[in-house]
XYZ file of C-alpha atoms in Angstrom:
648
model
C 11.859 -13.123 -10.018
C 11.543 -13.325 -13.788
C 13.828 -10.968 -15.667
C 12.690 -9.331 -18.901
C 13.942 -11.247 -21.925
C 14.897 -8.042 -23.767
C 16.859 -5.423 -21.828
C 15.491 -1.869 -21.911
C 18.624 -0.353 -23.547
C 18.207 -2.778 -26.489
C 14.619 -1.643 -27.008
C 15.731 1.986 -26.860
C 18.458 1.394 -29.431
C 16.040 -0.406 -31.735
C 13.554 2.443 -31.419
C 16.271 4.987 -32.168
C 17.465 3.021 -35.198
C 13.889 2.793 -36.474
C 13.330 6.531 -36.052
C 16.543 7.416 -37.864
C 16.079 4.819 -40.572
C 15.949 6.162 -44.141
C 14.513 4.631 -47.268
C 17.737 4.062 -49.221
C 16.162 4.465 -52.618
C 14.607 7.784 -51.610
C 17.892 8.937 -50.079
C 19.864 8.064 -53.213
C 17.260 9.742 -55.379
C 17.437 12.936 -53.324
C 21.161 13.185 -54.054
C 20.728 12.903 -57.808
C 20.884 16.082 -59.839
C 17.596 15.196 -61.494
C 14.869 13.500 -59.501
C 13.026 10.668 -61.197
C 9.267 10.892 -60.869
C 6.533 8.761 -62.291
C 4.639 11.248 -64.425
C 0.894 11.411 -65.043
C -1.550 13.290 -67.276
C -2.187 16.804 -65.994
C -5.807 16.121 -65.028
C -4.743 13.299 -62.720
C -2.151 15.494 -61.026
C -4.863 18.154 -60.691
C -6.737 15.685 -58.491
C -3.637 15.305 -56.307
C -3.626 19.066 -55.695
C -7.420 18.955 -55.479
C -7.477 16.944 -52.258
C -6.278 20.186 -50.657
C -7.977 22.733 -52.930
C -11.391 21.111 -53.491
C -11.681 19.761 -49.939
C -12.135 23.338 -48.680
C -15.725 23.025 -49.931
C -16.265 20.986 -46.781
C -15.990 24.108 -44.611
C -15.672 27.162 -46.907
C -19.450 27.858 -47.373
C -20.046 27.705 -43.624
C -17.108 29.987 -42.796
C -18.205 32.405 -45.547
C -21.731 32.543 -44.140
C -20.408 33.196 -40.633
C -18.027 35.909 -41.851
C -20.236 37.752 -44.340
C -23.783 36.692 -43.487
C -26.255 37.549 -46.251
C -23.402 39.176 -48.189
C -21.644 35.827 -48.493
C -22.488 35.210 -52.194
C -21.305 38.703 -53.195
C -18.107 38.443 -51.134
C -17.516 35.003 -52.647
C -17.958 36.462 -56.142
C -15.195 38.985 -55.380
C -13.036 36.095 -54.146
C -13.653 34.236 -57.415
C -12.701 37.313 -59.468
C -9.471 37.570 -57.482
C -8.857 33.870 -58.103
C -9.353 34.056 -61.881
C -7.780 37.444 -62.580
C -5.209 37.608 -59.768
C -3.992 34.278 -58.406
C -4.321 32.347 -61.666
C -2.188 34.700 -63.838
C 0.447 34.866 -61.088
C 0.825 31.112 -60.766
C 0.703 30.549 -64.513
C 3.780 32.799 -64.610
C 5.375 30.990 -61.641
C 4.870 27.680 -63.474
C 6.829 29.024 -66.447
C 9.696 30.143 -64.180
C 9.887 26.997 -62.024
C 9.168 23.988 -64.282
C 10.769 21.585 -61.787
C 8.446 22.497 -58.908
C 10.636 25.082 -57.169
C 7.675 27.457 -56.697
C 7.520 31.139 -55.824
C 9.809 30.828 -52.786
C 12.639 29.679 -55.048
C 11.926 32.619 -57.380
C 12.347 35.030 -54.482
C 15.457 33.182 -53.364
C 17.051 33.829 -56.765
C 15.849 37.443 -56.944
C 17.047 38.302 -53.407
C 20.627 37.248 -52.753
C 22.865 37.317 -49.660
C 21.556 37.131 -46.120
C 18.451 39.257 -46.707
C 17.239 36.682 -49.226
C 17.922 33.761 -46.871
C 16.153 35.431 -43.938
C 13.190 36.269 -46.171
C 12.948 32.631 -47.236
C 13.152 31.491 -43.589
C 10.253 33.821 -42.732
C 8.242 32.454 -45.654
C 8.945 28.919 -44.428
C 7.298 29.968 -41.158
C 4.145 30.866 -43.059
C 4.418 27.643 -45.081
C 4.485 25.732 -41.798
C 1.442 27.709 -40.631
C -0.430 26.934 -43.839
C 0.320 23.201 -43.827
C -0.028 22.588 -40.080
C -3.396 24.370 -40.016
C -4.409 22.435 -43.135
C -3.820 19.242 -41.139
C -5.666 20.399 -38.010
C -8.466 22.274 -39.803
C -9.160 19.387 -42.174
C -9.161 16.903 -39.296
C -11.464 19.154 -37.262
C -13.907 19.474 -40.154
C -13.789 15.721 -40.745
C -14.700 15.365 -37.058
C -17.636 17.745 -37.547
C -18.958 15.534 -40.345
C -18.593 12.466 -38.126
C -20.230 13.974 -35.051
C -23.121 15.731 -36.815
C -24.136 12.733 -38.891
C -27.653 11.699 -37.740
C -26.544 8.067 -37.547
C -23.632 8.865 -35.203
C -24.140 7.909 -31.514
C -24.883 10.784 -29.145
C -21.817 10.171 -26.956
C -19.609 11.388 -29.807
C -21.025 14.930 -29.652
C -18.733 16.056 -26.848
C -15.634 14.304 -28.167
C -14.586 16.656 -30.991
C -11.074 17.239 -29.656
C -10.435 13.563 -28.983
C -11.666 12.459 -32.423
C -9.601 15.156 -34.148
C -6.476 14.073 -32.263
C -7.114 10.461 -33.310
C -7.381 11.511 -36.981
C -4.128 13.474 -36.731
C -2.451 10.511 -35.030
C -3.656 8.142 -37.781
C -2.150 10.537 -40.310
C 1.166 10.341 -38.456
C 1.011 6.522 -38.453
C 0.677 6.538 -42.247
C 3.838 8.627 -42.616
C 5.763 6.714 -39.962
C 5.132 3.560 -41.970
C 6.141 5.317 -45.194
C 3.830 7.482 -47.310
C 4.060 6.988 -51.066
C 2.642 9.068 -53.880
C -0.976 8.041 -54.455
C -2.312 9.833 -57.532
C -4.784 7.021 -58.176
C -6.366 7.411 -54.726
C -6.545 11.176 -55.204
C -8.303 10.783 -58.580
C -10.907 8.498 -57.025
C -11.509 10.699 -53.969
C -11.739 13.951 -55.940
C -13.930 12.412 -58.647
C -16.436 11.029 -56.143
C -16.364 14.173 -53.997
C -16.971 16.586 -56.872
C -19.754 14.386 -58.240
C -21.516 14.313 -54.866
C -21.087 18.075 -54.482
C -22.545 18.590 -57.948
C -25.592 16.548 -56.935
C -26.045 18.540 -53.705
C -25.714 21.862 -55.536
C -28.115 20.706 -58.269
C -30.696 19.695 -55.651
C -30.149 22.991 -53.799
C -30.720 25.043 -56.946
C -33.837 22.976 -57.683
C -35.169 23.726 -54.192
C -34.619 27.433 -54.824
C -36.472 27.223 -58.158
C -39.525 25.492 -56.653
C -39.446 27.749 -53.575
C -38.752 31.250 -54.960
C -39.757 32.771 -51.630
C -36.315 31.906 -50.220
C -34.768 34.265 -52.802
C -37.217 36.983 -51.802
C -36.396 36.481 -48.122
C -32.665 36.683 -48.849
C -33.056 39.845 -50.948
C -35.207 41.446 -48.244
C -32.590 40.700 -45.567
C -29.805 41.878 -47.883
C -31.317 45.263 -48.749
C -32.599 45.785 -45.221
C -28.995 45.758 -43.985
C -27.417 47.393 -47.053
C -29.977 49.525 -48.937
C -27.306 51.211 -51.079
C -25.739 48.931 -53.719
C -22.429 50.816 -53.726
C -22.182 50.545 -49.940
C -23.116 46.859 -50.199
C -20.308 46.276 -52.661
C -17.858 48.178 -50.484
C -18.758 46.124 -47.418
C -18.382 42.927 -49.457
C -14.892 44.030 -50.533
C -13.994 44.595 -46.886
C -15.410 41.212 -45.895
C -14.000 38.994 -48.616
C -10.514 38.656 -46.991
C -12.224 36.510 -44.352
C -13.100 34.064 -47.133
C -9.534 33.872 -48.455
C -8.972 30.246 -47.458
C -10.845 29.440 -50.688
C -7.632 30.470 -52.499
C -5.595 27.505 -51.282
C -4.096 25.035 -53.719
C -2.158 27.192 -56.177
C 1.241 26.810 -54.486
C 0.660 23.056 -54.299
C -0.264 23.045 -57.988
C 3.177 24.402 -58.863
C 5.011 22.185 -56.356
C 3.741 19.000 -58.047
C 4.961 20.040 -61.530
C 7.589 17.239 -61.699
C 4.664 14.773 -61.709
C 3.013 16.372 -64.749
C 3.621 14.565 -68.036
C 4.848 16.859 -70.787
C 5.930 15.982 -74.309
C 8.550 13.474 -75.405
C 10.432 16.306 -77.122
C 10.659 18.421 -73.944
C 14.004 19.956 -73.043
C 14.909 18.452 -69.607
C 16.048 21.876 -68.361
C 12.986 23.761 -69.596
C 10.157 21.337 -70.451
C 7.677 23.510 -72.361
C 5.135 20.702 -72.613
C 5.105 20.294 -68.837
C 4.686 24.037 -68.361
C 1.807 24.101 -70.832
C 0.052 21.172 -69.152
C 0.587 22.631 -65.685
C -1.086 25.821 -66.866
C -4.028 23.677 -67.996
C -4.041 22.107 -64.524
C -4.095 25.476 -62.758
C -6.736 26.983 -65.062
C -9.061 23.983 -64.907
C -8.786 23.716 -61.115
C -9.495 27.447 -60.735
C -12.562 27.271 -63.023
C -13.968 24.196 -61.269
C -13.413 25.683 -57.828
C -14.864 29.049 -58.876
C -18.071 27.338 -60.005
C -18.395 25.409 -56.757
C -17.510 28.415 -54.581
C -20.195 30.643 -56.103
C -22.958 28.038 -56.248
C -22.260 26.540 -52.812
C -22.138 29.974 -51.171
C -25.414 30.958 -52.831
C -27.455 27.869 -51.972
C -26.166 27.576 -48.383
C -26.830 31.276 -47.650
C -30.329 31.141 -49.141
C -31.496 27.741 -47.847
C -29.890 27.397 -44.399
C -31.139 29.404 -41.389
C -28.424 31.736 -40.058
C -28.583 30.173 -36.571
C -27.477 26.785 -37.935
C -24.109 28.242 -38.991
C -23.224 29.251 -35.435
C -21.153 27.122 -33.067
C -23.279 24.122 -32.078
C -25.519 24.505 -35.135
C -26.046 21.585 -37.499
C -24.452 23.462 -40.429
C -21.400 24.678 -38.529
C -18.368 23.534 -40.544
C -20.538 21.333 -42.780
C -23.008 23.502 -44.696
C -23.245 21.351 -47.846
C -23.510 18.181 -45.747
C -26.452 19.799 -43.920
C -28.234 20.327 -47.254
C -27.414 16.772 -48.369
C -29.129 15.327 -45.280
C -31.956 17.878 -45.380
C -33.052 17.485 -49.002
C -31.698 14.131 -50.259
C -31.910 11.956 -47.155
C -29.677 10.475 -44.480
C -28.416 7.633 -46.687
C -27.054 10.003 -49.320
C -26.007 12.438 -46.575
C -23.972 9.719 -44.885
C -22.330 8.849 -48.206
C -21.520 12.542 -48.638
C -20.103 12.676 -45.092
C -17.873 9.652 -45.750
C -16.603 11.213 -48.973
C -15.931 14.520 -47.222
C -14.177 12.842 -44.281
C -11.959 10.890 -46.696
C -10.908 13.863 -48.803
C -10.353 16.082 -45.754
C -8.170 13.431 -44.159
C -6.254 12.989 -47.416
C -5.829 16.777 -47.600
C -3.991 16.500 -44.288
C -1.769 13.844 -45.850
C -1.042 16.207 -48.739
C -0.058 18.947 -46.284
C 2.189 16.604 -44.280
C 3.913 15.494 -47.492
C 4.429 19.155 -48.400
C 6.042 19.865 -45.022
C 8.335 16.863 -45.295
C 9.460 17.974 -48.754
C 9.812 21.726 -48.396
C 11.911 21.923 -45.206
C 14.724 19.645 -46.503
C 14.621 21.494 -49.843
C 15.901 24.755 -48.324
C 17.396 24.433 -44.854
C 20.165 21.883 -45.585
C 21.386 23.999 -48.514
C 21.709 26.947 -46.152
C 23.525 24.847 -43.556
C 20.566 25.628 -41.316
C 19.198 22.194 -40.534
C 20.126 19.724 -37.802
C 20.892 16.254 -39.136
C 17.591 14.794 -37.961
C 15.651 17.217 -40.199
C 16.760 15.085 -43.141
C 15.109 12.009 -41.616
C 11.377 11.594 -42.131
C 10.162 9.897 -38.965
C 11.492 12.320 -36.329
C 10.146 15.187 -38.434
C 6.724 13.519 -38.614
C 6.681 13.236 -34.814
C 7.596 16.914 -34.423
C 4.850 18.044 -36.806
C 2.328 15.720 -35.156
C 3.085 17.103 -31.686
C 2.681 20.647 -33.038
C -0.621 19.650 -34.702
C -1.816 18.198 -31.376
C -1.003 21.496 -29.676
C -2.799 23.574 -32.318
C -5.865 21.293 -32.123
C -6.070 21.641 -28.343
C -5.480 25.417 -28.428
C -8.273 25.943 -30.985
C -10.517 23.309 -29.370
C -10.853 21.524 -32.754
C -13.014 24.427 -33.939
C -13.116 24.861 -37.723
C -14.144 28.519 -37.772
C -11.545 29.484 -35.145
C -8.734 28.100 -37.325
C -9.948 29.769 -40.518
C -8.034 33.004 -39.881
C -4.738 31.220 -39.259
C -5.193 29.120 -42.387
C -6.044 32.162 -44.488
C -2.964 33.984 -43.139
C -0.629 31.229 -44.320
C -2.320 31.000 -47.732
C -2.396 34.768 -48.296
C 1.219 35.386 -47.281
C 2.384 32.696 -49.729
C 0.234 34.170 -52.497
C 1.461 37.683 -51.707
C 5.062 36.479 -51.856
C 4.324 34.824 -55.218
C 2.819 38.089 -56.476
C 5.899 40.011 -55.301
C 8.212 37.489 -56.995
C 6.313 37.726 -60.294
C 6.195 41.537 -60.179
C 9.941 41.771 -59.497
C 10.706 39.287 -62.259
C 8.618 41.210 -64.788
C 10.113 44.512 -63.611
C 13.608 43.192 -64.320
C 12.419 42.363 -67.849
C 11.547 46.068 -68.271
C 7.945 45.516 -69.356
C 6.252 48.535 -67.814
C 2.605 47.744 -68.572
C 2.750 44.210 -67.158
C 4.736 45.452 -64.164
C 1.955 47.909 -63.321
C -0.725 45.243 -63.816
C 0.945 42.651 -61.588
C 1.919 45.398 -59.146
C -1.786 46.189 -58.672
C -2.543 42.494 -58.125
C 0.289 42.369 -55.578
C -1.135 45.368 -53.709
C -4.543 43.685 -53.651
C -3.071 40.505 -52.150
C -1.072 42.523 -49.624
C -4.251 44.435 -48.656
C -6.122 41.150 -48.244
C -3.314 39.728 -46.122
C -3.078 42.787 -43.880
C -6.852 42.942 -43.354
C -6.967 39.248 -42.504
C -4.103 39.610 -40.007
C -5.722 42.641 -38.349
C -9.098 40.950 -38.112
C -7.739 37.579 -37.024
C -4.226 37.893 -35.587
C -4.010 34.277 -34.389
C -2.550 33.285 -37.761
C 0.283 35.775 -37.370
C 0.945 34.531 -33.831
C 1.276 30.941 -35.036
C 3.427 32.009 -37.982
C 5.624 34.085 -35.664
C 6.140 31.043 -33.448
C 7.227 29.002 -36.471
C 9.421 31.821 -37.828
C 11.223 32.350 -34.519
C 11.674 28.590 -34.083
C 13.014 28.125 -37.615
C 15.405 31.083 -37.445
C 16.657 30.151 -33.956
C 17.342 26.508 -34.820
C 18.716 27.515 -38.223
C 21.274 29.908 -36.762
C 22.376 27.359 -34.161
C 22.769 24.745 -36.888
C 24.663 27.188 -39.124
C 27.144 27.934 -36.334
C 27.452 24.261 -35.402
C 28.087 23.188 -39.014
C 30.293 26.147 -39.953
C 33.498 24.076 -39.703
C 32.311 21.427 -42.150
C 34.194 21.310 -45.467
C 31.208 22.947 -47.259
C 32.578 22.288 -50.754
C 30.829 20.158 -53.358
C 33.916 19.707 -55.541
C 37.110 21.432 -56.714
C 37.693 22.284 -60.381
C 41.133 23.513 -61.483
C 42.103 24.990 -64.858
C 45.193 23.901 -66.838
C 47.422 26.749 -65.654
C 46.632 26.040 -62.008
C 47.265 22.324 -62.607
C 50.702 23.111 -64.087
C 51.572 25.300 -61.063
C 50.662 22.481 -58.665
C 52.596 19.927 -60.745
C 55.713 22.132 -60.662
C 55.355 22.705 -56.935
C 55.009 18.980 -56.244
C 58.629 18.401 -57.335
C 59.652 19.577 -53.865
C 57.905 20.702 -50.691
C 54.488 22.205 -51.477
C 54.378 25.629 -49.819
C 51.268 27.785 -50.183
C 50.918 31.335 -48.865
C 47.358 32.476 -48.134
C 46.983 36.050 -49.346
C 44.132 38.534 -49.129
C 44.005 40.278 -52.514
C 44.520 44.055 -52.424
C 46.220 45.804 -55.359
C 47.268 42.568 -57.059
C 50.584 44.011 -58.319
C 54.133 42.617 -58.017
C 54.920 44.849 -55.037
C 52.091 43.259 -53.001
C 53.343 39.718 -53.653
C 56.978 40.719 -53.062
C 56.216 42.148 -49.609
C 53.946 39.226 -48.677
C 56.560 36.634 -49.686
C 59.304 38.475 -47.808
C 57.164 38.640 -44.638
C 56.151 34.969 -44.707
C 59.658 33.665 -45.472
C 61.114 35.629 -42.579
C 58.370 34.683 -40.083
C 58.455 30.968 -40.948
C 62.123 30.546 -41.904
C 61.332 29.288 -45.406
C 64.543 28.822 -47.439
C 64.798 31.318 -50.307
C 65.409 28.445 -52.717
C 62.025 26.790 -51.991
C 59.360 27.829 -54.523
C 55.995 29.058 -53.234
C 52.433 29.462 -54.524
C 50.026 32.192 -53.510
C 46.429 31.223 -52.766
C 43.651 33.842 -52.879
C 40.009 33.116 -52.040
C 37.467 35.776 -52.933
C 34.153 35.625 -51.057
C 31.169 35.350 -53.396
C 27.929 34.977 -51.392
C 28.672 34.117 -47.739
C 25.015 33.328 -47.064
C 25.326 30.188 -49.222
C 26.572 27.119 -47.399
C 28.198 25.020 -50.114
C 29.568 25.720 -53.573
C 31.829 24.431 -56.340
C 35.353 25.895 -56.135
C 36.769 26.748 -59.555
C 40.470 27.547 -59.253
C 42.134 29.798 -61.805
C 45.887 29.909 -62.268
C 47.492 33.248 -63.142
C 50.917 34.847 -63.008
C 51.901 38.380 -61.970
C 55.535 38.906 -62.875
C 57.415 35.941 -61.401
C 54.702 35.179 -58.827
C 52.309 32.260 -59.386
C 48.817 32.578 -57.960
C 45.870 30.231 -57.439
C 42.675 32.274 -57.253
C 39.098 31.115 -56.611
C 35.713 32.254 -55.337
C 33.918 30.591 -52.436
C 31.253 31.148 -49.809
C 33.766 30.904 -46.944
C 37.539 31.447 -47.108
C 38.861 28.931 -44.509
C 36.644 26.088 -45.734
C 37.713 26.695 -49.323
C 41.407 26.744 -48.356
C 40.982 23.468 -46.455
C 39.217 21.873 -49.430
C 41.941 22.985 -51.829
C 44.729 21.747 -49.547
C 43.070 18.325 -49.352
C 42.647 18.317 -53.130
C 46.352 19.093 -53.650
C 47.315 16.380 -51.153
C 45.202 13.788 -52.967
C 46.465 14.835 -56.409
C 50.165 14.988 -55.532
C 50.299 12.446 -52.680
C 52.304 15.010 -50.717
C 51.437 16.992 -47.603
C 50.981 20.670 -48.515
C 52.107 23.399 -46.117
C 49.939 26.520 -45.827
C 51.213 29.762 -44.267
C 49.099 32.409 -42.530
C 49.572 35.536 -40.450
C 48.072 36.228 -37.046
C 45.016 38.537 -37.104
C 44.779 41.553 -34.820
C 41.544 42.476 -33.055
C 38.692 41.080 -30.985
C 38.314 37.271 -31.489
C 34.510 37.511 -31.051
C 34.408 40.010 -33.905
C 36.387 37.595 -36.093
C 34.000 34.783 -35.189
C 30.989 36.843 -36.294
C 32.802 37.886 -39.464
C 33.386 34.230 -40.303
C 29.777 33.181 -39.683
C 28.240 36.143 -41.519
C 30.840 37.059 -44.140
C 32.940 33.914 -44.610
C 36.226 35.451 -43.398
C 37.491 36.068 -39.847
C 40.395 34.235 -38.200
C 41.326 32.228 -41.287
C 44.221 30.137 -39.903
C 42.445 28.796 -36.821
C 39.233 27.962 -38.676
C 41.120 26.316 -41.557
C 42.949 24.133 -39.018
C 39.638 23.157 -37.383
C 37.988 22.334 -40.703
C 40.942 20.096 -41.589
C 40.840 18.449 -38.164
C 37.144 17.623 -38.521
C 37.504 16.410 -42.113
C 40.739 14.426 -41.862
C 40.843 12.331 -38.684
C 44.383 11.043 -39.276
C 46.884 13.738 -38.129
C 49.609 12.179 -40.262
C 47.660 12.825 -43.459
C 46.441 16.272 -42.479
C 47.838 19.308 -44.430
C 50.150 21.411 -42.271
C 49.108 24.879 -41.080
C 51.788 27.441 -40.134
C 51.020 30.794 -38.485
C 53.679 33.491 -38.092
C 54.010 37.190 -37.407
């Protein structure tokens, strides 16, 4: 019997090493304070965002026609007005407040502190996941529709929509498993060709309307037959336009790619005004281009395509402009249009996957709410791909069925951006602008609520992501709570002199919870600790006080201040968690003095579970035990570990 030349365990180990492998250059770059990006002119970066934004033309006109029927052009006009006078001003403001690509979520993170801010961000990440995952599956499904409905495609493909969509998603995963790199040049080519072909289709469609004016008459007759009153017609269009909201995608991405936008050579690295100015050009130009295509494509598809063709199984379902390209320009041009649409839709999925891989590590590790494998690309790609497979199968690779979920993710992000901008302006005490942006915020919230009520599947998917993120985040936070959690220790001159004096003999540090801060407090505390631990009265001592700043943060820089109250010397600092900060400071003193410091604590009284929760949520709790555990995990050699004494 022939034995396999490579044992199975070796293959498993190699596979595991490959999955957990990191690009060293990318890893080193992620740890730098300032990321280095190859920058490009704003119009080229606009094309990078455009693979997501402009690619919605592949399915937006068809979804609009299904949702609003003959009212589609009017509802689309309302959508365009909201884009130009709502979304655009909001994201122009966001660009000014986050010139390094932090986006509206980071604005809210800064405006809302403590745990409520962190939980809000985690919920928003659930909607981000919804937006990007559905972008992947919806784009792949629409690319499949263009493949299957092409007249040159073999008939056996017509019942294979789910299989083809899964293959496209899998190919996307293969690209990222091999290592996806920024491809602005490819995006410029794809967007340029796609917009040119769309312009030709729209031009031909408008020409057909001009030479066949009866189609306008037929549309007007159908419109006024259903809505004879113009005011009622407008009201119905307002109620319907939330179903078209997926045409608003792309603004958040436009801000996220700001580090790629070339500014001016004189730009301040902390606030690059040239980059902000060029990003605003990017956002404005993209909004104007998309507004033109949204209005014209909605008009010609509604007027020229029979309503039955938009329905499931119809030739225009999910591919209205492609239908017109084949109908009026010919199958050769139509096939070219299909290939262009398939390419940009597939690349839009790549853009969404890149967004997911960037945004999760940006927040969760800083909160201590990410397992270690979240920082590695390949396992994360596999997780997202499996989720995308599930979403594709659940929605049967149907473009229209996924529209509501996509719109939910887009609208929640835009509503959160509107809230962030309104709060920021309110804090600046500019009443008129606060009212203006407040009205825009209410409009986005209304649109979001209506979309969720009409199509709750988006909220269900987002809820799944939110629950999953919060559950895994809390487990990770508890699991990582005994890490050192300190970036560095900074000590002022007075504190340094105290430590230098103490290092002449045994270094004895008494942990004290600050109350009145007078001599009587330190006298009683010293007396208690000396008696409980039999410290000789001749041995000098230092008091150490850690004040909790924001316990929801995971790491921070500890800045130690030395001060003296009467004859008592005190080291005082602020930190996110008391025991971790004490452990970090003890290790710092050990390394600076080359002596083992001794820290003294008292026993707490009360329920240990309550102390555990207090530590996790408020950074306090059973200080002595947790400090000992943090030291044990950080310093593996017991001989070099600072000593912990508990008395009382």
